[in-house]
CSV table of C-alpha atoms in Angstrom, one decimal:
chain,number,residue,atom,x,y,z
A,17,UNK,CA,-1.6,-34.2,-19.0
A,18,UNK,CA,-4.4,-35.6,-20.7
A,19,UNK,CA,-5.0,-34.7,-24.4
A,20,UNK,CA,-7.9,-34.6,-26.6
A,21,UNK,CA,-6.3,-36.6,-29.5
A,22,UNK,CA,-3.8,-39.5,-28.2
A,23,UNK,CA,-2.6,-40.1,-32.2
A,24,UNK,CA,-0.2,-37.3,-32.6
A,25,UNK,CA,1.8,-36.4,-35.7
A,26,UNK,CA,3.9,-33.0,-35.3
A,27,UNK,CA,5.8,-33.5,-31.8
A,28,UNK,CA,6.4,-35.9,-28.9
A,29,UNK,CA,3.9,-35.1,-25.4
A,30,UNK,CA,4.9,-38.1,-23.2
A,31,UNK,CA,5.5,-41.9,-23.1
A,32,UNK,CA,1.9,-42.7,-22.3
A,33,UNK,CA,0.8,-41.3,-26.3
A,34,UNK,CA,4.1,-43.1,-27.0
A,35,UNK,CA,3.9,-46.8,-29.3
A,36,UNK,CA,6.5,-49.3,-28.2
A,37,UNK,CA,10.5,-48.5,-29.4
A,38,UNK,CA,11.5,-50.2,-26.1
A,39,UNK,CA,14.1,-52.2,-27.8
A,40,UNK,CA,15.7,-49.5,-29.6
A,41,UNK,CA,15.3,-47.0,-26.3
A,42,UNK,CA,17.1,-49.2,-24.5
A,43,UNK,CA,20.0,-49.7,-27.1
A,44,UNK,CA,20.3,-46.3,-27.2
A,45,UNK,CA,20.8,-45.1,-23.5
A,46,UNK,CA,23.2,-48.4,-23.2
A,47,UNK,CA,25.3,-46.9,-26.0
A,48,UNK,CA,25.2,-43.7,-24.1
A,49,UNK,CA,26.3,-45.2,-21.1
A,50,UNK,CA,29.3,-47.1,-22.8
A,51,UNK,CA,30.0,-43.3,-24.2
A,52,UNK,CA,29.5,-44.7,-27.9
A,53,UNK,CA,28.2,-41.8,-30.5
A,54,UNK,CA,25.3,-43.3,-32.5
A,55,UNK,CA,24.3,-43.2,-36.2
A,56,UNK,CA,20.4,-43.8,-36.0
A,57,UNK,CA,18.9,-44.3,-39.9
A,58,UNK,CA,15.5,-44.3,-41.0
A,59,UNK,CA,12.9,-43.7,-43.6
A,60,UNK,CA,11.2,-40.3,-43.4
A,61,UNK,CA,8.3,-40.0,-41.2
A,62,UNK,CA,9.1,-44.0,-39.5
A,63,UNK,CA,9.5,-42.5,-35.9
A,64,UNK,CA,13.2,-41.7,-35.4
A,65,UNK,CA,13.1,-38.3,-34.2
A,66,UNK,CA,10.1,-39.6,-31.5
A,67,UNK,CA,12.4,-41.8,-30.6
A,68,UNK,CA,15.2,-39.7,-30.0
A,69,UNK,CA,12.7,-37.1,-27.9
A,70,UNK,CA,11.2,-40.2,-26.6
A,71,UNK,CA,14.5,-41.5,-25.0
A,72,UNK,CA,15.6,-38.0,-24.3
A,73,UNK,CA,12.6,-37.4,-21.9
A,74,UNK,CA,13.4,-40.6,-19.7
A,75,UNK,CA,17.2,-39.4,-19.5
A,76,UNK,CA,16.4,-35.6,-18.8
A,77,UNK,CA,13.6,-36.7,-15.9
A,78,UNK,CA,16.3,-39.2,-14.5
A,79,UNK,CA,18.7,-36.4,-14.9
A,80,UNK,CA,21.3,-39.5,-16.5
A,81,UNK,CA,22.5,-36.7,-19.3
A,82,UNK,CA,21.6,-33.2,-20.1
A,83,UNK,CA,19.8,-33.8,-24.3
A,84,UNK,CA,19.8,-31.7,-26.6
A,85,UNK,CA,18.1,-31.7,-30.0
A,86,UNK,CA,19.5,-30.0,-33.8
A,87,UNK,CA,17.2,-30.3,-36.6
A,88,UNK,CA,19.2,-29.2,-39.9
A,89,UNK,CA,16.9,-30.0,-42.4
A,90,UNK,CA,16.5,-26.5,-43.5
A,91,UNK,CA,20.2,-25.8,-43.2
A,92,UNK,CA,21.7,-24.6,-46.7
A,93,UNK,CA,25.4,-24.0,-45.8
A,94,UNK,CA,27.9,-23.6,-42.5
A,95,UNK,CA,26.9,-20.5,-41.7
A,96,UNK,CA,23.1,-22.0,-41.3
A,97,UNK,CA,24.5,-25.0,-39.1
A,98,UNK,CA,26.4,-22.7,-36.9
A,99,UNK,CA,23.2,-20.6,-36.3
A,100,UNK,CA,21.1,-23.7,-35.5
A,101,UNK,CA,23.4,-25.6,-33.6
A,102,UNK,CA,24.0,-22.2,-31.0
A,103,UNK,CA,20.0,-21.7,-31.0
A,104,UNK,CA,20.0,-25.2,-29.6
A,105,UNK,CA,22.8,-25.6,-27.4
A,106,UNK,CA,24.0,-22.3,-25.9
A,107,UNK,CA,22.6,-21.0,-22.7
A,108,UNK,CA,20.5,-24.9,-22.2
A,109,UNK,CA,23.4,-26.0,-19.9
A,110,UNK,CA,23.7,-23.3,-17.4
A,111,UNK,CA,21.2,-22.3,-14.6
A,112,UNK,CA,22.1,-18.6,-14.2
A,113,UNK,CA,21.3,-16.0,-16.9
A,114,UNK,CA,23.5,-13.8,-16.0
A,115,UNK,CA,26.6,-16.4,-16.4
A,116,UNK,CA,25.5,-17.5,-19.5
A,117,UNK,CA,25.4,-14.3,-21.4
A,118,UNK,CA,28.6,-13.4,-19.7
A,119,UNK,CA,29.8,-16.6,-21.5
A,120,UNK,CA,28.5,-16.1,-24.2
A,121,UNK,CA,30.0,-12.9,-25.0
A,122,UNK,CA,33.6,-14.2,-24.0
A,123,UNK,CA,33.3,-16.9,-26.0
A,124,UNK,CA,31.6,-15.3,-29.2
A,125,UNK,CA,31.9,-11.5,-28.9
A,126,UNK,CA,34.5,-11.5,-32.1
A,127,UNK,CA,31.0,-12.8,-33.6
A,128,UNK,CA,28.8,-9.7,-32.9
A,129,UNK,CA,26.2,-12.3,-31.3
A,130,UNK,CA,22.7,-10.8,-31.0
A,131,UNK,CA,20.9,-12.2,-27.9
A,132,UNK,CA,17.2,-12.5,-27.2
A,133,UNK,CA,15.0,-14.6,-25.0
A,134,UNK,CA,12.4,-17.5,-25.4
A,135,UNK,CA,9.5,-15.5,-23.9
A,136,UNK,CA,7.8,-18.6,-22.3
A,137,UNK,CA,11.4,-20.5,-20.8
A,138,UNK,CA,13.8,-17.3,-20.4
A,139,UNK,CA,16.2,-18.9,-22.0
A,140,UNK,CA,18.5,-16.9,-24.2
A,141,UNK,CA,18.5,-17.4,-27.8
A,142,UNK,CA,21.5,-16.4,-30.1
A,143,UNK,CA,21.9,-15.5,-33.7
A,144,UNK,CA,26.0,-15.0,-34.9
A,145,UNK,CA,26.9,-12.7,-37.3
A,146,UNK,CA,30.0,-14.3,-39.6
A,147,UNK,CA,31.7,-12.4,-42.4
A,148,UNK,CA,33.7,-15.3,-44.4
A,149,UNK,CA,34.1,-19.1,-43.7
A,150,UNK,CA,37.2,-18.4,-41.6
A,151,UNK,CA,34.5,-17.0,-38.5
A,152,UNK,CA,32.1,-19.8,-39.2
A,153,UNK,CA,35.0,-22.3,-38.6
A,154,UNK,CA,36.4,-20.4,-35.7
A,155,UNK,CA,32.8,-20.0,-33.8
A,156,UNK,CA,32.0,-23.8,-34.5
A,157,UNK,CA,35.2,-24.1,-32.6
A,158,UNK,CA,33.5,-21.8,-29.9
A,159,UNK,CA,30.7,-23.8,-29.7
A,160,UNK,CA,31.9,-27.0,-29.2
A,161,UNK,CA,34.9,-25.4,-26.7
A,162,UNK,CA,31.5,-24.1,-24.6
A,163,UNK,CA,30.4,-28.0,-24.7
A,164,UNK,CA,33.6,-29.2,-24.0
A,165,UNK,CA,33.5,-26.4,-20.4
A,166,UNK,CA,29.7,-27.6,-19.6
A,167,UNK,CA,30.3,-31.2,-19.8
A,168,UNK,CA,33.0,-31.3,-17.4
A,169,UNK,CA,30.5,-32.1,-14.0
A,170,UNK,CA,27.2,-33.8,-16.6
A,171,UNK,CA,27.0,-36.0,-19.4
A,172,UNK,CA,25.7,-34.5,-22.6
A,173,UNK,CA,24.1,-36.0,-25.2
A,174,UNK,CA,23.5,-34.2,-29.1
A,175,UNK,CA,21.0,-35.2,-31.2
A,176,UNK,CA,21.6,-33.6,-34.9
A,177,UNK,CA,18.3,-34.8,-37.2
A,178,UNK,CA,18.6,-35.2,-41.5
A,179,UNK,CA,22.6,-35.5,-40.8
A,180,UNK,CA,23.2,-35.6,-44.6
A,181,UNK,CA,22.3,-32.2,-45.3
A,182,UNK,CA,26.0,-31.0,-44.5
A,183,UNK,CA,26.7,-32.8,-47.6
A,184,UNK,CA,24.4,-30.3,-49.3
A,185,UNK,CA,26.7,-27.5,-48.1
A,186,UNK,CA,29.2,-25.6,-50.6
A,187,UNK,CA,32.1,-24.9,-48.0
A,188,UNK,CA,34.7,-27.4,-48.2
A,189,UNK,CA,35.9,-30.2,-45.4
A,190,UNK,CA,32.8,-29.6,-43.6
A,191,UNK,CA,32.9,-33.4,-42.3
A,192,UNK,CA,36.5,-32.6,-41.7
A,193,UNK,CA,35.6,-30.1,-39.4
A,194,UNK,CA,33.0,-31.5,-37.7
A,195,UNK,CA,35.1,-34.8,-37.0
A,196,UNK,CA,37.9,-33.4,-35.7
A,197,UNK,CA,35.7,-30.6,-32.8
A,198,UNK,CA,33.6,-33.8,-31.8
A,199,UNK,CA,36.4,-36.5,-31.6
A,200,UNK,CA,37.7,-34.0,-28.6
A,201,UNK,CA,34.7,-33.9,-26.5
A,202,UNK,CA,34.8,-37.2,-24.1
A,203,UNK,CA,31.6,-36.5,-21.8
A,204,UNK,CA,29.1,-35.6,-25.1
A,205,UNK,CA,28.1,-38.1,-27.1
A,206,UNK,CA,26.2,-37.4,-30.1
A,207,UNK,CA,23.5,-38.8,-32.3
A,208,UNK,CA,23.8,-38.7,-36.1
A,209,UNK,CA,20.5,-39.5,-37.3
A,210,UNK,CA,19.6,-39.1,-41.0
A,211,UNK,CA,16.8,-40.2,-43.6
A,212,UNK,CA,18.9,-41.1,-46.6
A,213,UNK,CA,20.1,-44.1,-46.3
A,214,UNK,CA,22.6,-44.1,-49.4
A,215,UNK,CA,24.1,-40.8,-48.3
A,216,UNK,CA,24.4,-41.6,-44.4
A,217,UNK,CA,26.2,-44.7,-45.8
A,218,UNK,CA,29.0,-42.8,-47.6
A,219,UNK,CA,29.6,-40.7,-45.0
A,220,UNK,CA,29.8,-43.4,-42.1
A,221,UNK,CA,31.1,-46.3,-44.3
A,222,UNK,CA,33.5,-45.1,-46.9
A,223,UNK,CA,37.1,-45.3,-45.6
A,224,UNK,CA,38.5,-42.3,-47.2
A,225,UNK,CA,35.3,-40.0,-45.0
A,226,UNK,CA,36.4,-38.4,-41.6
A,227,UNK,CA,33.6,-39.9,-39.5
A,228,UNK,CA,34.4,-43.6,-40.9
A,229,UNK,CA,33.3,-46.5,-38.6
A,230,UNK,CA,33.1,-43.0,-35.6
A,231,UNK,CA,30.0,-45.1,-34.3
A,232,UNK,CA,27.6,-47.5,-33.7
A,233,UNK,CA,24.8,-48.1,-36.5
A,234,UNK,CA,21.6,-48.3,-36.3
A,235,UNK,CA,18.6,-48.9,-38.5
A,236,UNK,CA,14.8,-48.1,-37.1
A,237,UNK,CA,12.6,-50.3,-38.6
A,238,UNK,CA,8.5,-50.2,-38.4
A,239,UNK,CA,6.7,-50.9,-35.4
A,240,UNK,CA,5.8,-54.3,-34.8
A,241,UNK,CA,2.1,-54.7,-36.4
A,242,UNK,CA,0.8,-56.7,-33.2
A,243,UNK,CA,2.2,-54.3,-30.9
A,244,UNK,CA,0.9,-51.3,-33.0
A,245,UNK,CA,-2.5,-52.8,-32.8
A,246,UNK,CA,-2.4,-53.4,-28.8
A,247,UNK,CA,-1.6,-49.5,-29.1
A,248,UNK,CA,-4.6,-48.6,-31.4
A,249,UNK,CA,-7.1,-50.2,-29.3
A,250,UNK,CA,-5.8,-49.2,-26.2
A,251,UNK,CA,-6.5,-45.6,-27.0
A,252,UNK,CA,-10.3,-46.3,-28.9
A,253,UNK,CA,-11.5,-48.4,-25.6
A,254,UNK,CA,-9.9,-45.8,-23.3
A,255,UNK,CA,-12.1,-43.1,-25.1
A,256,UNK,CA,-14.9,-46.1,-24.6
A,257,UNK,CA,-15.0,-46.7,-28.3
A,258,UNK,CA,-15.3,-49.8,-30.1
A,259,UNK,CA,-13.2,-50.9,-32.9
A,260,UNK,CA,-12.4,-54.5,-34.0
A,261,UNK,CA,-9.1,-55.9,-34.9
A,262,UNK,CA,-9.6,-57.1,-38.1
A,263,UNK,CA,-10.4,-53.5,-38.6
A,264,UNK,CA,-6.8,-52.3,-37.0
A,265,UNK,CA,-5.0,-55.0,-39.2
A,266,UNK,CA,-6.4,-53.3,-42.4
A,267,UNK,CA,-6.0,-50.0,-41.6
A,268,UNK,CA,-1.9,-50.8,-41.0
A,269,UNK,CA,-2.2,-52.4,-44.0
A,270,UNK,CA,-3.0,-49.7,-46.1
A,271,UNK,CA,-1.0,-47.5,-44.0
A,272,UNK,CA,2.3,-49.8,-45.2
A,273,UNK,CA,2.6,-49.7,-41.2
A,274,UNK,CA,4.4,-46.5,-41.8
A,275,UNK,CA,4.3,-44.7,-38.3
A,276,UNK,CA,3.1,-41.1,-39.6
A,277,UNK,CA,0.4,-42.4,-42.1
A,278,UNK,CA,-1.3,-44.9,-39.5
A,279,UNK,CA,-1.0,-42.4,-36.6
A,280,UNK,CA,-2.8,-39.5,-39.2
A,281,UNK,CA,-5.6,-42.3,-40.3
A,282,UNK,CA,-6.6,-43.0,-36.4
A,283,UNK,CA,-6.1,-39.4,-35.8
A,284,UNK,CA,-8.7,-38.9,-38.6
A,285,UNK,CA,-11.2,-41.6,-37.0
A,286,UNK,CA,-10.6,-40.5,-33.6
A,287,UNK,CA,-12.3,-37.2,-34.4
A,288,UNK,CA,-15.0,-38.4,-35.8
A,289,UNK,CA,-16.7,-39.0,-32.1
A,290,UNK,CA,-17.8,-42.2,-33.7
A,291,UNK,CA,-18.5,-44.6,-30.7
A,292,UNK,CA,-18.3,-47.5,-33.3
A,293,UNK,CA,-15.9,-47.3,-35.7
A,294,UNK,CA,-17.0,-49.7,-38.7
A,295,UNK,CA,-15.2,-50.5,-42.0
A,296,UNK,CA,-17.8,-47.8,-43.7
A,297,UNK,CA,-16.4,-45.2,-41.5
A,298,UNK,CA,-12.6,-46.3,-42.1
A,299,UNK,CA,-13.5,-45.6,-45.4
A,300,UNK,CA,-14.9,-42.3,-45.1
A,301,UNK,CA,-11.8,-41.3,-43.3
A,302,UNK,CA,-9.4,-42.3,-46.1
A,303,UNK,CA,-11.0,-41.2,-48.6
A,304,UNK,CA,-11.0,-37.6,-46.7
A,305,UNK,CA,-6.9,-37.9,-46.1
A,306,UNK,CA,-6.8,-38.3,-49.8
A,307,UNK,CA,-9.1,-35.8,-50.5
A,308,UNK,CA,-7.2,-33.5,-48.0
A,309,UNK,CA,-3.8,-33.7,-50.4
A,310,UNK,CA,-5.4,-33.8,-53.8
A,311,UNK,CA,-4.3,-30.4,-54.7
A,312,UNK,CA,-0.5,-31.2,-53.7
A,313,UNK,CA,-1.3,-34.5,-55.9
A,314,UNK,CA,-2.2,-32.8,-58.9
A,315,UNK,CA,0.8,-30.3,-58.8
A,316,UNK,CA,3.5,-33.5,-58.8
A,317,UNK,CA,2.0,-34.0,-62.1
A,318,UNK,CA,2.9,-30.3,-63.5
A,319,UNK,CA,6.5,-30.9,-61.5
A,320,UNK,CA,7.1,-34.2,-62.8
A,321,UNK,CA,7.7,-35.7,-66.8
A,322,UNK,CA,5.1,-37.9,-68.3
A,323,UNK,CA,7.7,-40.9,-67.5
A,324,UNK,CA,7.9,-40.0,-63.9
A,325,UNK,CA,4.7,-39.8,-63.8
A,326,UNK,CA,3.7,-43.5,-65.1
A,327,UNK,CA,6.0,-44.7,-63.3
A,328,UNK,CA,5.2,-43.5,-59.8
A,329,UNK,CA,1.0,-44.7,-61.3
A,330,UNK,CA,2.5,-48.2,-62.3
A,331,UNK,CA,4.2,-49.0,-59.1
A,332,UNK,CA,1.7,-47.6,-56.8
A,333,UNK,CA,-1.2,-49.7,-58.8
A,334,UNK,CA,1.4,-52.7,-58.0
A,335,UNK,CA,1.3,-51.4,-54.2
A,336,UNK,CA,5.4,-52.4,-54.9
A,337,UNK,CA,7.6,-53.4,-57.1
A,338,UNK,CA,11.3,-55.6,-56.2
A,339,UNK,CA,12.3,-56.3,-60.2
A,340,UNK,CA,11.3,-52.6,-61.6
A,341,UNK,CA,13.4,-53.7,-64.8
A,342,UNK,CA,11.4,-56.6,-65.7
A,343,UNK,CA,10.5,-56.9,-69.1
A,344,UNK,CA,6.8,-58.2,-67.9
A,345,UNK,CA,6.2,-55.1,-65.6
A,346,UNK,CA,7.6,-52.6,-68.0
A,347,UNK,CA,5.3,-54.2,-70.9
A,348,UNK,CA,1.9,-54.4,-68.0
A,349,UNK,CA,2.4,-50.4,-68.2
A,350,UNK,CA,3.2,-49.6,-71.4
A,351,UNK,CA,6.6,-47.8,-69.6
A,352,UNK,CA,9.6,-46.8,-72.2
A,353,UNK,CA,12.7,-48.9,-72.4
A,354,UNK,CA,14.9,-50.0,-69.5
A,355,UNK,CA,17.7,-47.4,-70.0
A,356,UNK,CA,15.1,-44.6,-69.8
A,357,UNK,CA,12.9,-46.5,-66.8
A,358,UNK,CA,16.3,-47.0,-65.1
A,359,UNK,CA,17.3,-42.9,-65.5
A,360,UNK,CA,13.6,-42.3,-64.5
A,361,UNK,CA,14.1,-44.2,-61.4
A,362,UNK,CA,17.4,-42.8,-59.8
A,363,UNK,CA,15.3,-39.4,-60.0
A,364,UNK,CA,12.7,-40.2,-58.7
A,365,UNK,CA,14.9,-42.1,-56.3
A,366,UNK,CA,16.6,-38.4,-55.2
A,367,UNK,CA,14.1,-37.0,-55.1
A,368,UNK,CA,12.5,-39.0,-52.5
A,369,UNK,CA,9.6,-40.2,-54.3
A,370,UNK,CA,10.3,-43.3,-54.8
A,371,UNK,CA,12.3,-45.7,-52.1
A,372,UNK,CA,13.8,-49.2,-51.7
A,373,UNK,CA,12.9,-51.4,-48.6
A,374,UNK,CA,15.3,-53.1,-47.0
A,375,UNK,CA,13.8,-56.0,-48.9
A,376,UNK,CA,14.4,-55.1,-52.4
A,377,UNK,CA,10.8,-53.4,-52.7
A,378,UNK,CA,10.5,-49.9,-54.3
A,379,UNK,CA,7.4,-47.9,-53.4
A,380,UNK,CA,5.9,-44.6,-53.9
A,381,UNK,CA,7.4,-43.1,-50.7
A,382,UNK,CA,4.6,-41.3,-49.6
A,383,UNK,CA,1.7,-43.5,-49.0
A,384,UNK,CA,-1.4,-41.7,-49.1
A,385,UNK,CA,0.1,-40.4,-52.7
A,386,UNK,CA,0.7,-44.0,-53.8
A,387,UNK,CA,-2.9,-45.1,-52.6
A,388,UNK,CA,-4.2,-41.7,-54.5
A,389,UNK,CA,-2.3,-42.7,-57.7
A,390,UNK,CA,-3.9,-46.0,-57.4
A,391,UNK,CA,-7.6,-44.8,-58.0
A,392,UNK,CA,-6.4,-43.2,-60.9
């Protein structure tokens, strides 16, 4: 199905609005066919979770592997994660209503589960009620003894998105837990996919952690610039719009190449209706995006201190920054002394404003932010 913007930024629609990731697909469904559980890392916004819908679509049209997808970003404790994970996987793997809600209250009626349906798939949809962490563990036992029965005659594969927020949770031996259910389940195989890189670490490549060395690793790095460009201009000159390269190349410049922030600049030119798009225009349409967030800009500073603050403004005027410590850059920026800069830094660092590329490089994570804070 056609659509009237191809650069989309919220969900996936099909291969064909789609850039590239065909190296990374294909290690995927390989690991899945060796029955290998994958840890997939990434910045936020890079592309992981389209690639896991991306490679999900080819497998569920080839009907290789029933996929299912768990985001748990907004999880806060087990309880949450029990809730979202039976939302997402109960009822998916069986064609007949009636057997699945016959299931479903065998297997969780201890649970009181409430049961309503999706009113555009019919598909049943289940909220738990759990009185103490005792029913949590015992209907995350449930769950997984339900994907244990469905995957007996089809291979199924679990993709569970921001991974690291279990560590965020207050019940004990969550990991534990987890670990030991999943170890038991020979025809699903899961993905582990997470944001934080430091975090997804510890839990995958400490020895002392339950799911140590429990899978294969892999890092999603940005789309090839060339490639992305190929993409970009495919989709102007389908439209019959004219854009030149030189153009492309600066605007993934700007964008740091970072999927999200180049797919919402050509999203921005694309509905301009411009039938050429030239360097004036490009412009226009970043100076809007900026323009668009100012408010959310402006609040950071209330939310942040003063030496947040001129810190984020110093390393966004650098556009990056690998020796943050150095006496010359500290000095450029009339910053405060290295013990405070450095205590500065790991907050900003948890709180996900700031990051470290692979190279050494710390950036304003968010880019149109950074290229904000450099007009200041």
């Amino acid at each position: 199905m056609e659509i009237e913007n191809p650069f989309i930024l919220t969900s996936y629609e099909s291969p064909a609005y789609f850039c590239d990731r065909a190296a990374e697909a294909k290690r995927l469904q390989t690991a899945f066919r060796a029955r290998r559980n994958i840890t997939l890392i990434a910045q936020r916004k890079i592309g992981k979770t389209g690639l896991i819908k991306h490679v999900f679509y080819q497998m569920n049209r080839s009907k290789q592997a029933v996929c299912l997808y768990v985001d748990i970003m907004r999880t806060q404790n087990l309880e949450d994660f029990v809730n979202v994970l039976a939302k997402a996987i109960i009822g998916k793997l069986d064609s007949k209503p009636v057997a699945v809600i016959k299931k479903i209250l065998e297997l969780l009626s201890s649970f009181r589960p409430q049961i309503s349906y999706d009113a555009l798939t019919s598909e049943p949809d289940v909220t738990l009620t759990l009185s103490n962490d005792k029913d949590t563990v015992l209907s995350l036992d449930k769950i997984f003894e339900y994907l244990k029965e469905q995957s007996r005659t089809k291979m199924v594969i679990v993709a569970i998105d921001e991974f690291q927020q279990i560590l965020e949770y207050p019940e004990k031996n969550v990991e534990a837990h987890l670990r030991t259910f999943i170890q038991h389940l020979t025809n699903v195989k899961f993905i582990f996919s997470g944001s934080m890189k430091h975090l997804m670490i510890k839990m995958f490549h400490e020895a002392n952690r339950p799911f140590y060395q429990s899978t294969e690793w892999m890092s999603l790095d940005k789309i090839d610039a060339g490639v992305y460009l190929s993409f970009i201009k495919a989709h102007f000159e389908k439209a019959k719009r004219k854009i030149r390269e030189e153009d492309i190349k600066y605007m993934i410049e700007w964008t740091r190449n970072h999927t999200y922030y180049v797919q919402a600049l050509c999203s921005e030119l694309y509905e301009t209706h411009e039938k050429i798009i030239t360097r004036d225009i490009i412009h226009h349409a970043m100076h809007e995006l900026l323009l668009k967030n100012e408010n959310i800009y402006f609040s950071y500073r209330n939310l942040l201190t003063s030496q947040q603050w001129n810190l984020l403004e110093a390393l966004a005027k650098e556009d990056g920054v690998k020796n943050i410590l150095a006496q010359s850059f500290l000095r450029k920026h009339k910053l405060s002394a290295t013990s405070s800069v450095k205590t500065t830094l790991k907050a900003l660092v948890d709180r996900e404003m700031i990051v470290q590329d692979d190279d050494g490089t710390y950036h304003v994570y968010d880019v149109f932010f950074s290229r904000w804070l450099e007009r200041l």
